[in-house]
Coordinates of C-alpha atoms in Angstrom, one line a residue:
X11 CA 28.1 -8.0 14.8
X12 CA 28.6 -6.7 11.3
X13 CA 26.4 -8.3 8.6
X14 CA 28.0 -11.0 6.4
X15 CA 28.8 -10.0 2.9
X16 CA 27.3 -12.3 0.3
X17 CA 29.9 -13.3 -2.3
X18 CA 27.1 -13.3 -4.9
X19 CA 26.3 -9.7 -4.1
X20 CA 30.0 -8.7 -4.4
X21 CA 30.3 -10.6 -7.7
X22 CA 27.2 -8.8 -9.0
X23 CA 28.7 -5.4 -8.1
X24 CA 32.0 -6.2 -9.9
X25 CA 30.2 -7.4 -13.0
X26 CA 28.2 -4.2 -13.4
X27 CA 29.5 -1.9 -16.0
X28 CA 29.8 1.8 -15.2
X29 CA 26.6 2.9 -13.4
X30 CA 24.0 4.4 -15.7
X31 CA 23.2 8.1 -15.2
X32 CA 20.8 8.8 -12.3
X33 CA 17.3 9.9 -13.1
X34 CA 16.7 13.6 -12.5
X35 CA 13.3 14.2 -10.9
X36 CA 11.5 17.6 -10.9
X37 CA 8.4 18.7 -9.1
X38 CA 5.1 18.9 -10.9
X39 CA 3.2 22.0 -9.9
X40 CA 0.4 23.6 -12.0
X41 CA 1.3 21.5 -15.0
X42 CA 4.9 22.6 -15.1
X43 CA 8.1 20.7 -14.3
X44 CA 9.9 22.8 -11.8
X45 CA 13.0 22.5 -9.5
X46 CA 12.7 23.1 -5.8
X47 CA 12.4 26.8 -5.1
X48 CA 15.6 26.5 -3.1
X49 CA 17.3 24.4 -5.8
X50 CA 17.9 21.7 -3.2
X51 CA 17.9 18.0 -4.2
X52 CA 18.3 14.7 -2.5
X53 CA 19.7 11.3 -3.6
X54 CA 18.3 7.8 -3.7
X55 CA 20.8 4.9 -3.9
X56 CA 20.0 1.4 -5.2
X57 CA 19.6 -1.0 -2.2
X58 CA 21.1 -3.8 -4.4
X59 CA 24.2 -2.1 -5.9
X60 CA 24.6 1.0 -3.9
X61 CA 24.7 3.1 -7.1
X62 CA 23.2 6.5 -7.3
X63 CA 19.9 6.0 -9.2
X64 CA 17.8 9.1 -8.6
X65 CA 18.5 12.8 -7.9
X66 CA 15.2 14.4 -7.0
X67 CA 14.1 18.0 -6.3
X68 CA 13.6 18.5 -2.5
X69 CA 10.5 20.6 -2.1
X70 CA 10.4 23.5 0.3
X71 CA 7.3 24.5 2.4
X72 CA 6.7 27.2 -0.2
X73 CA 6.7 24.6 -2.9
X74 CA 4.1 22.5 -1.0
X75 CA 1.9 25.6 -0.6
X76 CA 2.3 26.3 -4.3
X77 CA 1.2 22.8 -5.2
X78 CA -1.9 23.0 -3.0
X79 CA -2.7 26.5 -4.5
X80 CA -2.3 25.1 -8.0
X81 CA -4.7 22.2 -7.2
X82 CA -7.2 24.7 -5.8
X83 CA -7.0 26.8 -8.9
X84 CA -7.7 23.8 -11.1
X85 CA -10.6 22.5 -9.0
X86 CA -13.5 24.6 -10.3
X87 CA -12.9 23.5 -13.9
X88 CA -12.1 19.9 -13.2
X89 CA -15.0 19.4 -10.7
X90 CA -17.4 20.7 -13.3
X91 CA -16.1 18.5 -16.1
X92 CA -18.3 15.8 -17.4
X93 CA -18.0 12.2 -16.2
X94 CA -17.4 11.1 -19.8
X95 CA -14.5 13.5 -20.1
X96 CA -12.9 12.3 -16.9
X97 CA -13.5 8.7 -17.9
X98 CA -11.8 9.1 -21.3
X99 CA -8.7 10.7 -19.7
X100 CA -8.4 8.0 -17.0
X101 CA -8.8 5.2 -19.6
X102 CA -6.1 6.9 -21.7
X103 CA -3.9 6.9 -18.5
X104 CA -4.4 3.2 -18.1
X105 CA -3.3 2.6 -21.7
X106 CA -0.3 4.8 -21.3
X107 CA 0.7 3.2 -18.1
X108 CA 0.9 -0.2 -19.8
X109 CA 2.7 1.3 -22.8
X110 CA 5.4 2.7 -20.5
X111 CA 5.8 -0.5 -18.5
X112 CA 9.5 -0.6 -19.3
X113 CA 10.1 2.8 -17.8
X114 CA 8.2 2.0 -14.6
X115 CA 9.9 -1.4 -14.3
X116 CA 13.3 0.1 -14.6
X117 CA 12.6 2.9 -12.1
X118 CA 11.0 0.5 -9.5
X119 CA 13.9 -2.0 -9.8
X120 CA 16.5 0.7 -9.4
X121 CA 14.9 2.6 -6.5
X122 CA 13.3 -0.2 -4.4
X123 CA 15.2 -3.4 -5.4
X124 CA 12.0 -4.9 -6.7
X125 CA 12.0 -8.0 -8.9
X126 CA 10.9 -7.7 -12.5
X127 CA 7.8 -9.8 -11.8
X128 CA 6.7 -7.5 -8.9
X129 CA 7.3 -4.4 -11.0
X130 CA 5.3 -5.8 -13.9
X131 CA 2.5 -6.8 -11.5
X132 CA 2.5 -3.2 -10.2
X133 CA 2.0 -1.9 -13.7
X134 CA -0.8 -4.3 -14.6
X135 CA -2.7 -3.7 -11.4
X136 CA -2.1 0.1 -11.6
X137 CA -3.7 0.1 -15.1
X138 CA -6.7 -1.8 -13.7
X139 CA -7.1 0.7 -10.9
X140 CA -7.2 3.5 -13.5
X141 CA -9.8 1.5 -15.5
X142 CA -11.9 0.9 -12.4
X143 CA -11.7 4.6 -11.5
X144 CA -12.7 5.5 -15.1
X145 CA -15.8 3.4 -14.7
X146 CA -16.6 5.0 -11.4
X147 CA -17.0 8.4 -12.9
X148 CA -20.6 7.6 -13.8
X149 CA -21.3 6.1 -10.4
X150 CA -21.0 9.3 -8.4
X151 CA -24.7 9.9 -7.9
X152 CA -27.4 10.4 -5.3
X153 CA -30.8 9.3 -4.2
X154 CA -34.3 10.7 -3.6
X155 CA -35.2 10.9 0.1
X156 CA -38.8 10.5 1.1
X157 CA -40.2 13.7 2.7
X158 CA -43.3 14.6 4.7
X159 CA -43.3 18.2 3.3
X160 CA -45.8 18.8 0.6
X161 CA -44.5 20.4 -2.6
X162 CA -40.9 19.5 -1.7
X163 CA -38.4 17.2 -3.5
X164 CA -35.6 16.0 -1.2
X165 CA -32.5 14.2 -2.3
X166 CA -28.9 13.3 -1.3
X167 CA -26.3 14.4 -3.7
X168 CA -22.6 13.6 -3.9
X169 CA -20.1 16.2 -5.1
X170 CA -16.3 16.4 -5.2
X171 CA -14.7 17.1 -1.8
X172 CA -12.1 19.5 -3.1
X173 CA -8.3 19.2 -3.1
X174 CA -7.0 15.8 -1.9
X175 CA -3.6 15.1 -0.3
X176 CA -2.3 11.7 -1.3
X177 CA 0.7 10.2 0.5
X178 CA 1.9 7.0 -1.1
X179 CA 4.6 4.5 0.0
X180 CA 7.5 2.8 -1.8
X181 CA 6.7 -0.9 -1.4
X182 CA 4.1 -1.1 -4.2
X183 CA 4.8 2.3 -5.7
X184 CA 2.7 2.0 -8.9
X185 CA -0.2 0.2 -7.4
X186 CA -0.4 2.4 -4.3
X187 CA 0.6 5.6 -6.0
X188 CA -2.2 5.2 -8.6
X189 CA -4.7 4.0 -5.9
X190 CA -4.0 7.1 -3.9
X191 CA -5.2 9.4 -6.7
X192 CA -7.4 7.6 -9.2
X193 CA -10.8 7.6 -7.5
X194 CA -10.1 11.1 -6.2
X195 CA -9.7 12.3 -9.8
X196 CA -12.6 10.2 -11.0
X197 CA -14.9 12.0 -8.5
X198 CA -13.8 15.4 -9.7
X199 CA -11.2 16.3 -7.1
X200 CA -7.8 17.7 -7.7
X201 CA -4.8 16.2 -6.1
X202 CA -1.4 16.8 -4.5
X203 CA 0.6 13.6 -4.4
X204 CA 3.5 13.6 -1.9
X205 CA 5.9 11.0 -3.3
X206 CA 7.9 8.6 -1.3
X207 CA 11.5 9.6 -0.6
X208 CA 12.6 6.0 -1.5
X209 CA 11.0 6.0 -5.0
X210 CA 10.5 9.6 -6.2
X211 CA 11.2 8.8 -9.9
X212 CA 8.7 6.0 -9.9
X213 CA 6.0 8.2 -8.5
X214 CA 6.9 11.1 -10.8
X215 CA 6.3 8.8 -13.8
X216 CA 2.6 8.6 -12.7
X217 CA 2.4 12.3 -13.2
X218 CA 4.0 12.0 -16.6
X219 CA 1.4 9.5 -17.7
X220 CA -1.5 11.7 -16.5
X221 CA -0.1 14.7 -18.2
X222 CA 0.3 12.8 -21.4
X223 CA -3.3 11.5 -21.0
X224 CA -4.4 15.1 -21.1
X225 CA -5.3 16.1 -17.5
X226 CA -5.6 19.9 -17.3
X227 CA -2.8 21.9 -15.6
X228 CA -3.0 21.7 -11.8
X229 CA -5.3 18.7 -11.6
X230 CA -2.4 16.5 -10.5
X231 CA 0.6 17.9 -8.7
X232 CA 3.5 15.9 -7.4
X233 CA 6.1 17.0 -4.9
X234 CA 9.1 15.1 -3.6
X235 CA 11.0 16.0 -0.5
X236 CA 14.2 15.2 1.4
X237 CA 13.6 12.7 4.2
X238 CA 14.4 15.2 6.9
X239 CA 11.7 17.5 5.6
X240 CA 8.9 15.0 5.4
X241 CA 7.0 15.9 8.6
X242 CA 7.1 19.6 8.0
X243 CA 5.9 19.2 4.4
X244 CA 3.0 17.0 5.5
X245 CA 2.0 19.2 8.3
X246 CA 2.0 22.2 6.0
X247 CA -0.1 20.5 3.5
X248 CA -2.6 19.1 6.0
X249 CA -3.0 22.6 7.5
X250 CA -3.5 24.3 4.2
X251 CA -7.1 25.5 4.0
X252 CA -7.8 24.1 0.5
X253 CA -7.0 20.5 1.5
X254 CA -10.2 18.7 2.2
X255 CA -9.2 15.0 2.2
X256 CA -6.0 13.1 3.2
X257 CA -5.2 9.5 2.3
X258 CA -2.1 7.8 3.6
X259 CA -0.7 4.3 3.1
X260 CA 2.2 3.4 5.3
X261 CA 3.2 2.5 8.8
X262 CA 0.9 2.7 11.8
X263 CA 3.4 4.9 13.6
X264 CA 3.3 7.6 10.9
X265 CA -0.4 7.1 10.4
X266 CA -1.1 8.0 14.0
X267 CA 0.8 11.3 13.5
X268 CA -1.1 12.1 10.3
X269 CA -4.4 11.3 12.0
X270 CA -3.6 13.5 15.0
X271 CA -2.5 16.4 12.7
X272 CA -5.6 16.1 10.6
X273 CA -7.8 16.0 13.6
X274 CA -6.4 19.4 14.7
X275 CA -7.7 20.8 11.5
X276 CA -10.9 18.7 11.3
X277 CA -9.7 17.1 8.1
X278 CA -11.0 13.6 7.1
X279 CA -8.4 10.8 6.6
X280 CA -8.4 7.5 4.9
X281 CA -5.6 5.5 6.5
X282 CA -4.3 2.1 5.3
X283 CA -1.6 1.2 7.7
X284 CA 0.5 -1.7 9.0
X285 CA -0.5 -5.4 9.1
X286 CA 0.5 -8.7 10.5
X287 CA -1.7 -11.0 8.6
X288 CA -2.8 -14.3 10.3
X289 CA -2.9 -17.4 8.1
X290 CA -4.9 -20.1 9.9
X291 CA -4.4 -23.8 8.9
X292 CA -7.2 -25.9 10.2
X293 CA -6.8 -29.7 10.7
X294 CA -8.8 -30.5 7.6
X295 CA -6.8 -28.1 5.3
X296 CA -5.3 -29.1 2.0
X297 CA -1.7 -28.8 3.1
X298 CA -0.2 -28.5 -0.3
X299 CA -2.5 -25.7 -1.3
X300 CA -1.9 -24.0 2.1
X301 CA 1.9 -24.2 1.6
X302 CA 1.7 -22.6 -1.8
X303 CA -0.6 -19.8 -0.6
X304 CA 1.4 -19.2 2.6
X305 CA 4.7 -19.0 0.8
X306 CA 3.4 -16.5 -1.8
X307 CA 1.8 -14.4 0.9
X308 CA 4.9 -14.4 3.1
X309 CA 7.7 -13.9 0.6
X310 CA 6.3 -12.1 -2.5
X311 CA 8.2 -8.8 -2.7
X312 CA 10.4 -10.0 0.2
X313 CA 7.4 -9.8 2.5
X314 CA 7.2 -6.0 2.0
X315 CA 3.5 -5.9 1.5
X316 CA 1.0 -4.7 4.1
X317 CA -1.0 -7.9 3.6
X318 CA 2.0 -10.2 3.9
X319 CA 1.5 -13.5 5.7
X320 CA 3.4 -12.9 9.0
X321 CA 1.8 -15.4 11.3
X322 CA 1.0 -19.0 10.3
X323 CA -1.4 -20.3 13.0
X324 CA -1.6 -24.1 12.5
X325 CA -3.5 -26.7 14.4
X326 CA -1.3 -29.3 16.3
X327 CA -2.8 -32.3 14.4
X328 CA -1.3 -31.1 11.1
X329 CA 1.5 -28.8 12.3
X330 CA 4.5 -31.1 11.7
X331 CA 3.3 -32.2 8.3
X332 CA 2.6 -28.5 7.3
X333 CA 5.9 -27.2 8.6
X334 CA 7.9 -29.9 6.7
X335 CA 6.3 -29.0 3.4
X336 CA 6.5 -25.3 4.1
X337 CA 10.2 -25.3 5.0
X338 CA 11.0 -27.3 1.8
X339 CA 9.3 -24.5 -0.2
X340 CA 10.9 -21.7 1.7
X341 CA 14.4 -23.2 1.1
X342 CA 13.8 -22.7 -2.6
X343 CA 13.2 -19.0 -2.2
X344 CA 16.6 -17.3 -2.2
X345 CA 17.4 -13.6 -2.8
X346 CA 19.7 -12.1 -5.4
X347 CA 20.2 -9.3 -7.9
X348 CA 16.9 -8.7 -9.6
X349 CA 18.6 -7.6 -12.8
X350 CA 20.0 -11.1 -13.3
X351 CA 16.6 -12.6 -12.8
X352 CA 18.0 -15.9 -11.5
X353 CA 16.4 -16.0 -8.1
X354 CA 12.7 -15.4 -7.0
X355 CA 13.6 -12.8 -4.2
X356 CA 15.5 -9.6 -4.2
X357 CA 16.7 -7.1 -1.6
X358 CA 14.8 -5.4 1.1
X359 CA 14.4 -1.7 0.6
X360 CA 17.5 -0.9 2.8
X361 CA 20.2 -2.8 4.5
X362 CA 18.9 -1.4 7.8
X363 CA 15.5 -3.1 7.1
X364 CA 17.3 -6.4 6.8
X365 CA 19.2 -5.9 10.0
X366 CA 16.0 -5.0 11.8
X367 CA 14.3 -8.2 10.6
X368 CA 17.4 -10.2 11.7
X369 CA 17.1 -8.6 15.1
X370 CA 13.5 -9.8 15.4
X371 CA 14.6 -13.3 14.5
X372 CA 17.4 -13.2 17.0
X373 CA 15.0 -12.1 19.7
X374 CA 12.7 -15.1 19.1
X375 CA 15.6 -17.6 19.1
X376 CA 16.8 -16.2 22.4
X377 CA 13.4 -16.8 23.8
X378 CA 13.0 -20.4 22.6
X379 CA 11.9 -20.3 19.0
X380 CA 13.6 -22.4 16.3
X381 CA 14.9 -20.9 13.1
X382 CA 14.3 -23.7 10.5
X383 CA 15.7 -22.0 7.4
X384 CA 17.0 -18.6 6.1
X385 CA 17.3 -15.4 8.1
X386 CA 20.9 -14.5 7.3
X387 CA 21.2 -11.0 6.0
X388 CA 23.8 -9.9 3.4
X389 CA 23.6 -6.2 3.1
X390 CA 19.9 -5.7 2.1
X391 CA 19.6 -9.3 1.0
X392 CA 17.8 -12.0 3.0
X393 CA 16.6 -15.5 1.9
X394 CA 13.2 -16.7 3.0
X395 CA 13.1 -17.5 6.7
X396 CA 10.8 -19.8 8.8
X397 CA 10.7 -19.5 12.6
X398 CA 8.8 -22.2 14.4
X399 CA 7.4 -22.4 18.0
X400 CA 6.9 -18.7 18.2
X401 CA 5.1 -17.6 21.5
X402 CA 3.7 -14.5 22.9
X403 CA 6.8 -13.1 24.7
X404 CA 8.6 -12.9 21.4
X405 CA 8.7 -9.7 19.3
X406 CA 8.0 -11.6 16.2
X407 CA 4.6 -12.7 17.7
X408 CA 3.3 -9.1 17.6
X409 CA 5.6 -6.7 15.7
X410 CA 5.3 -6.3 11.9
X411 CA 8.5 -7.6 10.3
X412 CA 7.9 -6.3 6.8
X413 CA 10.5 -8.8 5.6
X414 CA 10.9 -12.3 4.3
X415 CA 10.1 -14.1 7.5
X416 CA 7.1 -16.2 8.4
X417 CA 6.5 -17.4 12.0
X418 CA 4.7 -20.6 12.9
X419 CA 2.4 -20.6 16.0
X420 CA 0.9 -23.9 17.0
X421 CA -2.6 -24.1 18.5
X422 CA -4.8 -26.9 19.9
X423 CA -8.2 -25.9 18.4
X424 CA -10.0 -23.6 15.9
X425 CA -11.1 -21.4 18.8
X426 CA -7.6 -21.0 20.0
X427 CA -6.5 -20.1 16.4
X428 CA -9.1 -17.3 16.4
X429 CA -7.9 -16.1 19.8
X430 CA -4.3 -16.0 18.6
X431 CA -5.2 -14.3 15.3
X432 CA -7.0 -11.6 17.3
X433 CA -4.2 -11.2 19.8
X434 CA -2.7 -8.5 17.7
X435 CA -3.0 -4.7 17.3
X436 CA -3.3 -5.0 13.6
X437 CA -6.3 -6.1 11.5
X438 CA -5.8 -5.7 7.8
X439 CA -5.7 -9.1 5.9
X440 CA -6.1 -12.7 7.0
X441 CA -6.7 -16.2 5.6
X442 CA -8.3 -19.5 6.7
X443 CA -7.6 -22.9 5.1
X444 CA -10.0 -25.8 5.6
X445 CA -12.0 -28.2 3.5
X446 CA -15.2 -27.7 5.5
X447 CA -16.2 -24.3 4.1
X448 CA -18.9 -23.7 6.7
X449 CA -16.4 -24.2 9.5
X450 CA -13.8 -22.1 7.7
X451 CA -16.3 -19.3 7.2
X452 CA -17.3 -19.4 10.9
X453 CA -13.6 -18.9 11.7
X454 CA -13.2 -16.1 9.2
X455 CA -16.2 -14.2 10.6
X456 CA -14.6 -14.2 14.0
X457 CA -11.2 -12.8 12.8
X458 CA -10.8 -9.1 13.5
X459 CA -9.6 -8.0 10.1
X460 CA -10.9 -5.9 7.3
X461 CA -10.1 -8.6 4.7
X462 CA -10.2 -12.4 5.0
X463 CA -9.7 -15.0 2.3
X464 CA -10.8 -18.6 2.6
X465 CA -8.5 -21.1 0.9
X466 CA -6.4 -18.4 -0.8
X467 CA -3.5 -16.1 0.1
X468 CA -3.6 -13.1 2.4
X469 CA -2.1 -11.1 -0.4
X470 CA -4.8 -10.1 -2.9
X471 CA -6.1 -7.0 -4.4
X472 CA -9.0 -6.2 -6.8
X473 CA -9.7 -2.5 -7.6
X474 CA -13.5 -3.0 -7.3
X475 CA -13.3 -4.5 -3.8
X476 CA -13.4 -2.5 -0.5
X477 CA -9.9 -2.5 0.8
X478 CA -9.0 -1.4 4.3
X479 CA -8.3 -2.6 7.8
X480 CA -9.5 -2.3 11.4
X481 CA -7.7 -1.6 14.7
X482 CA -4.2 -0.3 14.2
X483 CA -4.4 -1.1 10.5
X484 CA -6.3 2.1 9.9
X485 CA -9.8 3.1 8.8
X486 CA -11.6 3.9 5.6
X487 CA -11.8 2.0 2.3
X488 CA -10.1 2.2 -1.0
X489 CA -11.9 0.4 -3.9
X490 CA -15.4 0.0 -5.1
X491 CA -18.4 2.0 -4.1
X492 CA -17.0 2.5 -0.6
X493 CA -14.2 4.7 -2.0
X494 CA -16.8 7.1 -3.4
X495 CA -17.8 8.1 0.1
X496 CA -14.1 8.8 1.0
X497 CA -13.6 11.3 -1.8
X498 CA -17.0 13.1 -2.0
X499 CA -19.2 15.2 0.1
X500 CA -22.7 13.9 0.6
X501 CA -25.1 16.8 0.7
X502 CA -28.9 17.1 1.4
X503 CA -30.6 19.3 -1.1
X504 CA -34.3 20.1 -1.3
X505 CA -36.4 21.9 -3.9
X506 CA -39.7 23.4 -2.8
X507 CA -42.6 24.7 -5.0
X508 CA -42.3 28.2 -3.5
X509 CA -45.0 28.0 -0.8
X510 CA -44.2 27.5 2.8
X511 CA -46.0 27.4 6.2
X512 CA -43.7 28.5 9.0
X513 CA -44.5 28.8 12.7
X514 CA -43.3 32.4 12.9

């Protein structure tokens, strides 16, 4: 069945004046703005209006190699630069990012259909990530190791790993784009950033900020590629001998491919992949606070966040009361043109994404679930949806929706809630609501996730905190001291006084 056409969407399209000129995006290789060597380009259309918003250079395999070579050429100088120098440049990048907030907001809204609020949040957190990375430049240290050898000093020493390949997604393009490169740069590495095909202009702006901040030529390189060329570009970069680290944020399906490719070349990966966050509501929870946190976690950025609340696991004693309050909140969360700013939600990234989410909802209804509100898709638009009485045979029970739909799973006890939360291949974020903190903490400790929040939303991010998942949500950590291990080599170095006693 063809999707319905929302009259509001049609009206918005008629009201638009002639479409603004699309952004033209070049590659950034060795400090120079260059077209693709083949002169090829690809287009990005707005998911809201259908207008052409970006024409981006489509890198060839030769361009990918050139970017890696440029990063390798810049590595000796950058890796030997002082921590203070790197700190100053990253602090300047944070300031410039904030100063150029209107440019980033406009690009994000055009390419991904993001709301103005989500775009501004991206810029604010992106700047904080740069600031945290700047502070980390003086935290890349080492330690003295006790030794039994007389006349020897033994120590562990961290040094830059080399050229890092960063692969960032579209859903939080500034936050995740900056996160993919900031600590790597702080540690003295050089970077090749492969931008998302869905937001090449937004990711390219990060390069402009770093160039303006004064990064030397080749320290940051950014390549964009046509969607059909993505796998070949990534394989070429991973195989390139100068690449020492790979970090990828995106789907578990693609993450597995990247991990397998990296393993062939014995390259280390940091993978932040899919999620299906569990939000447990215990029988002593503050229901009003739980509703606010669950709605924010489920529907902010149309549910297109890896930490989004996808499964609300609620105890039977309070299920009816919670669901009544939650549905009332969800009904107020409607989708519309973000440029008008009249409604809290916007479009999904593509109309196909909305159809896929609707397919998951239809599957659950066919198997006995109840759609309480929302769920109709108009092109890429979808209002907040709530599906109650979801059970294990339904796809929504286990598959990541990455859309504005929250499912309610009813359970009889806290132990059953933990069992249901862990009955999932993913393990990124989670939350537990309950007034008895000791009990809530016991539940939190038993949830198989890299992140858990007690009495707050599943969606949260602080640059100084270790961020990453378990199981099919990936491995490795962004943020804080844990990230230093991801982007440095830990070496054992000894200094002896010149005398030695050897058996032969």
